[in-house]
Amino acid sequence: MERKTAVPQPVILYYTESAGKAQQIEMLCSQFGYRTRFLGAADAGTEVGVLAGISNAKRGRGVLDGRTDSGSPEDRCLPEHMIFSGIGGEQLDVFLQAMRTAGISPIPLKAVLTPYNYKWSLYELVQELQREHTAMMMERRKQ
């Protein structure tokens, strides 16, 4: 008998300070049948796989820069970001186009959950996204 593996429902993890933008994101995600999870500073030390509901990894304490994170996650200020789990390729392109069409202002820090990053804390992932975004912007300025 062949064993079926449950495919997790797509979920979008996100943070924005704008209540109106959050409402727009929630409405668009419901049209696509995607679950959502609004994130905050209290989630900063939690592994993103846990936040997406696909891992039973650690909550509350992550590894930052090779050392155990002993600071309070609530002390961290997170920039606006969006993390996609179970959504990729053409499906992701369609969703991002729908965001533009709906007039939802862009969120520059975006990531897709992967086998490589799902054990990272939210804080680690957002820090990496910020580094990548800064490098990309500097490269564009050179051109």
PDB file of C-alpha atoms in Angstrom:
ATOM      1  CA  MET A   1       0.000   0.000   0.000  1.00  0.00           C
ATOM      2  CA  GLU A   2       1.400   3.389  -1.027  1.00  0.00           C
ATOM      3  CA  ARG A   3       1.668   5.934   1.749  1.00  0.00           C
ATOM      4  CA  LYS A   4       0.440   9.423   0.894  1.00  0.00           C
ATOM      5  CA  THR A   5       2.351  12.408   2.204  1.00  0.00           C
ATOM      6  CA  ALA A   6       0.214  15.323   3.289  1.00  0.00           C
ATOM      7  CA  VAL A   7       0.994  18.469   1.349  1.00  0.00           C
ATOM      8  CA  PRO A   8       0.807  21.450   3.671  1.00  0.00           C
ATOM      9  CA  GLN A   9      -1.648  24.172   2.723  1.00  0.00           C
ATOM     10  CA  PRO A  10       0.151  27.220   1.330  1.00  0.00           C
ATOM     11  CA  VAL A  11       0.715  29.883   3.953  1.00  0.00           C
ATOM     12  CA  ILE A  12       1.997  33.426   3.795  1.00  0.00           C
ATOM     13  CA  LEU A  13       3.762  34.777   6.842  1.00  0.00           C
ATOM     14  CA  TYR A  14       3.993  38.540   6.898  1.00  0.00           C
ATOM     15  CA  TYR A  15       4.548  41.705   8.865  1.00  0.00           C
ATOM     16  CA  THR A  16       3.490  45.246   8.094  1.00  0.00           C
ATOM     17  CA  GLU A  17       2.800  48.226  10.321  1.00  0.00           C
ATOM     18  CA  SER A  18      -0.131  49.261   8.133  1.00  0.00           C
ATOM     19  CA  ALA A  19      -3.473  47.849   9.283  1.00  0.00           C
ATOM     20  CA  GLY A  20      -4.956  48.677   5.871  1.00  0.00           C
ATOM     21  CA  LYS A  21      -2.203  46.819   4.046  1.00  0.00           C
ATOM     22  CA  ALA A  22      -2.603  43.829   6.375  1.00  0.00           C
ATOM     23  CA  GLN A  23      -6.321  43.774   5.579  1.00  0.00           C
ATOM     24  CA  GLN A  24      -5.578  43.894   1.827  1.00  0.00           C
ATOM     25  CA  ILE A  25      -3.100  41.011   2.153  1.00  0.00           C
ATOM     26  CA  GLU A  26      -5.577  38.955   4.177  1.00  0.00           C
ATOM     27  CA  MET A  27      -8.352  39.513   1.601  1.00  0.00           C
ATOM     28  CA  LEU A  28      -6.096  38.612  -1.343  1.00  0.00           C
ATOM     29  CA  CYS A  29      -4.788  35.488   0.391  1.00  0.00           C
ATOM     30  CA  SER A  30      -8.336  34.327   1.121  1.00  0.00           C
ATOM     31  CA  GLN A  31      -9.159  34.677  -2.596  1.00  0.00           C
ATOM     32  CA  PHE A  32      -6.242  32.350  -3.366  1.00  0.00           C
ATOM     33  CA  GLY A  33      -7.120  29.950  -0.551  1.00  0.00           C
ATOM     34  CA  TYR A  34      -3.859  30.684   1.267  1.00  0.00           C
ATOM     35  CA  ARG A  35      -3.594  30.705   5.029  1.00  0.00           C
ATOM     36  CA  THR A  36      -1.883  33.707   6.577  1.00  0.00           C
ATOM     37  CA  ARG A  37      -0.027  34.432   9.748  1.00  0.00           C
ATOM     38  CA  PHE A  38       0.691  37.962  10.894  1.00  0.00           C
ATOM     39  CA  LEU A  39       4.079  38.069  12.573  1.00  0.00           C
ATOM     40  CA  GLY A  40       5.435  40.357  15.229  1.00  0.00           C
ATOM     41  CA  ALA A  41       8.505  40.991  17.350  1.00  0.00           C
ATOM     42  CA  ALA A  42       7.522  38.153  19.706  1.00  0.00           C
ATOM     43  CA  ASP A  43       8.064  35.730  16.777  1.00  0.00           C
ATOM     44  CA  ALA A  44      11.619  36.940  16.043  1.00  0.00           C
ATOM     45  CA  GLY A  45      13.371  34.068  17.837  1.00  0.00           C
ATOM     46  CA  THR A  46      11.104  31.356  16.438  1.00  0.00           C
ATOM     47  CA  GLU A  47      12.184  29.153  13.541  1.00  0.00           C
ATOM     48  CA  VAL A  48      10.298  30.039  10.371  1.00  0.00           C
ATOM     49  CA  GLY A  49       9.357  26.390   9.786  1.00  0.00           C
ATOM     50  CA  VAL A  50       7.517  26.445  13.096  1.00  0.00           C
ATOM     51  CA  LEU A  51       5.801  29.728  12.198  1.00  0.00           C
ATOM     52  CA  ALA A  52       4.678  28.180   8.897  1.00  0.00           C
ATOM     53  CA  GLY A  53       3.333  25.106  10.683  1.00  0.00           C
ATOM     54  CA  ILE A  54       5.623  22.610   8.947  1.00  0.00           C
ATOM     55  CA  SER A  55       8.132  21.912  11.686  1.00  0.00           C
ATOM     56  CA  ASN A  56       8.148  21.073  15.362  1.00  0.00           C
ATOM     57  CA  ALA A  57      11.419  22.899  15.783  1.00  0.00           C
ATOM     58  CA  LYS A  58      12.333  25.311  18.530  1.00  0.00           C
ATOM     59  CA  ARG A  59      10.159  28.218  19.547  1.00  0.00           C
ATOM     60  CA  GLY A  60      11.441  31.411  21.053  1.00  0.00           C
ATOM     61  CA  ARG A  61      15.209  30.984  20.816  1.00  0.00           C
ATOM     62  CA  GLY A  62      17.171  30.876  17.623  1.00  0.00           C
ATOM     63  CA  VAL A  63      20.828  30.931  16.694  1.00  0.00           C
ATOM     64  CA  LEU A  64      22.135  34.312  15.627  1.00  0.00           C
ATOM     65  CA  ASP A  65      25.605  34.801  14.161  1.00  0.00           C
ATOM     66  CA  GLY A  66      26.741  31.431  15.508  1.00  0.00           C
ATOM     67  CA  ARG A  67      25.751  32.124  19.099  1.00  0.00           C
ATOM     68  CA  THR A  68      22.653  31.377  21.123  1.00  0.00           C
ATOM     69  CA  ASP A  69      20.225  34.279  21.106  1.00  0.00           C
ATOM     70  CA  SER A  70      19.687  35.267  24.721  1.00  0.00           C
ATOM     71  CA  GLY A  71      18.065  38.647  24.087  1.00  0.00           C
ATOM     72  CA  SER A  72      14.361  39.198  24.306  1.00  0.00           C
ATOM     73  CA  PRO A  73      12.661  38.769  20.899  1.00  0.00           C
ATOM     74  CA  GLU A  74      10.326  41.615  21.824  1.00  0.00           C
ATOM     75  CA  ASP A  75      13.340  43.956  21.814  1.00  0.00           C
ATOM     76  CA  ARG A  76      13.782  43.480  18.078  1.00  0.00           C
ATOM     77  CA  CYS A  77      12.192  45.775  15.549  1.00  0.00           C
ATOM     78  CA  LEU A  78      11.343  43.879  12.378  1.00  0.00           C
ATOM     79  CA  PRO A  79      10.955  45.558   8.989  1.00  0.00           C
ATOM     80  CA  GLU A  80       8.056  44.773   6.688  1.00  0.00           C
ATOM     81  CA  HIS A  81       8.477  41.291   5.185  1.00  0.00           C
ATOM     82  CA  MET A  82       6.651  38.388   3.548  1.00  0.00           C
ATOM     83  CA  ILE A  83       7.562  34.681   3.635  1.00  0.00           C
ATOM     84  CA  PHE A  84       5.907  32.148   1.326  1.00  0.00           C
ATOM     85  CA  SER A  85       5.550  28.503   2.334  1.00  0.00           C
ATOM     86  CA  GLY A  86       4.180  25.952  -0.112  1.00  0.00           C
ATOM     87  CA  ILE A  87       4.020  28.594  -2.870  1.00  0.00           C
ATOM     88  CA  GLY A  88       6.583  28.863  -5.612  1.00  0.00           C
ATOM     89  CA  GLY A  89       7.233  29.184  -9.310  1.00  0.00           C
ATOM     90  CA  GLU A  90       4.298  30.246 -11.441  1.00  0.00           C
ATOM     91  CA  GLN A  91       1.960  30.205  -8.436  1.00  0.00           C
ATOM     92  CA  LEU A  92       4.149  32.799  -6.705  1.00  0.00           C
ATOM     93  CA  ASP A  93       4.372  34.933  -9.853  1.00  0.00           C
ATOM     94  CA  VAL A  94       0.572  34.942 -10.166  1.00  0.00           C
ATOM     95  CA  PHE A  95       0.155  35.951  -6.526  1.00  0.00           C
ATOM     96  CA  LEU A  96       2.707  38.773  -6.748  1.00  0.00           C
ATOM     97  CA  GLN A  97       1.030  40.071  -9.908  1.00  0.00           C
ATOM     98  CA  ALA A  98      -2.325  39.957  -8.110  1.00  0.00           C
ATOM     99  CA  MET A  99      -0.794  42.062  -5.311  1.00  0.00           C
ATOM    100  CA  ARG A 100       0.263  44.692  -7.855  1.00  0.00           C
ATOM    101  CA  THR A 101      -3.130  44.582  -9.585  1.00  0.00           C
ATOM    102  CA  ALA A 102      -4.890  44.989  -6.225  1.00  0.00           C
ATOM    103  CA  GLY A 103      -2.797  48.075  -5.540  1.00  0.00           C
ATOM    104  CA  ILE A 104      -1.055  46.637  -2.497  1.00  0.00           C
ATOM    105  CA  SER A 105       2.137  48.614  -1.981  1.00  0.00           C
ATOM    106  CA  PRO A 106       5.286  46.528  -2.476  1.00  0.00           C
ATOM    107  CA  ILE A 107       6.989  44.630   0.328  1.00  0.00           C
ATOM    108  CA  PRO A 108      10.690  44.620  -0.540  1.00  0.00           C
ATOM    109  CA  LEU A 109      11.768  41.802   1.804  1.00  0.00           C
ATOM    110  CA  LYS A 110      10.356  38.508   0.526  1.00  0.00           C
ATOM    111  CA  ALA A 111      11.476  34.903   0.841  1.00  0.00           C
ATOM    112  CA  VAL A 112      10.318  31.428  -0.038  1.00  0.00           C
ATOM    113  CA  LEU A 113      10.651  28.839   2.721  1.00  0.00           C
ATOM    114  CA  THR A 114      13.208  26.221   1.672  1.00  0.00           C
ATOM    115  CA  PRO A 115      14.903  23.154   3.183  1.00  0.00           C
ATOM    116  CA  TYR A 116      17.882  25.462   3.704  1.00  0.00           C
ATOM    117  CA  ASN A 117      16.176  28.278   5.640  1.00  0.00           C
ATOM    118  CA  TYR A 118      13.235  26.690   7.460  1.00  0.00           C
ATOM    119  CA  LYS A 119      15.276  26.186  10.643  1.00  0.00           C
ATOM    120  CA  TRP A 120      16.441  29.816  10.710  1.00  0.00           C
ATOM    121  CA  SER A 121      14.844  32.106  13.241  1.00  0.00           C
ATOM    122  CA  LEU A 122      12.587  34.774  11.801  1.00  0.00           C
ATOM    123  CA  TYR A 123      15.151  37.339  12.917  1.00  0.00           C
ATOM    124  CA  GLU A 124      17.971  35.552  11.040  1.00  0.00           C
ATOM    125  CA  LEU A 125      15.924  35.285   7.864  1.00  0.00           C
ATOM    126  CA  VAL A 126      14.863  38.927   7.930  1.00  0.00           C
ATOM    127  CA  GLN A 127      18.468  40.014   8.562  1.00  0.00           C
ATOM    128  CA  GLU A 128      19.620  37.976   5.547  1.00  0.00           C
ATOM    129  CA  LEU A 129      16.834  39.444   3.405  1.00  0.00           C
ATOM    130  CA  GLN A 130      17.916  42.948   4.427  1.00  0.00           C
ATOM    131  CA  ARG A 131      21.543  42.205   3.467  1.00  0.00           C
ATOM    132  CA  GLU A 132      20.458  40.801   0.092  1.00  0.00           C
ATOM    133  CA  HIS A 133      18.115  43.729  -0.561  1.00  0.00           C
ATOM    134  CA  THR A 134      20.837  46.275   0.276  1.00  0.00           C
ATOM    135  CA  ALA A 135      23.336  44.498  -2.002  1.00  0.00           C
ATOM    136  CA  MET A 136      20.785  44.388  -4.828  1.00  0.00           C
ATOM    137  CA  MET A 137      20.012  48.106  -4.462  1.00  0.00           C
ATOM    138  CA  MET A 138      23.725  48.983  -4.485  1.00  0.00           C
ATOM    139  CA  GLU A 139      24.227  46.881  -7.625  1.00  0.00           C
ATOM    140  CA  ARG A 140      21.346  48.662  -9.360  1.00  0.00           C
ATOM    141  CA  ARG A 141      22.870  52.045  -8.530  1.00  0.00           C
ATOM    142  CA  LYS A 142      26.117  51.013 -10.242  1.00  0.00           C
ATOM    143  CA  GLN A 143      24.302  50.341 -13.520  1.00  0.00           C
TER     144      GLN A 143
END
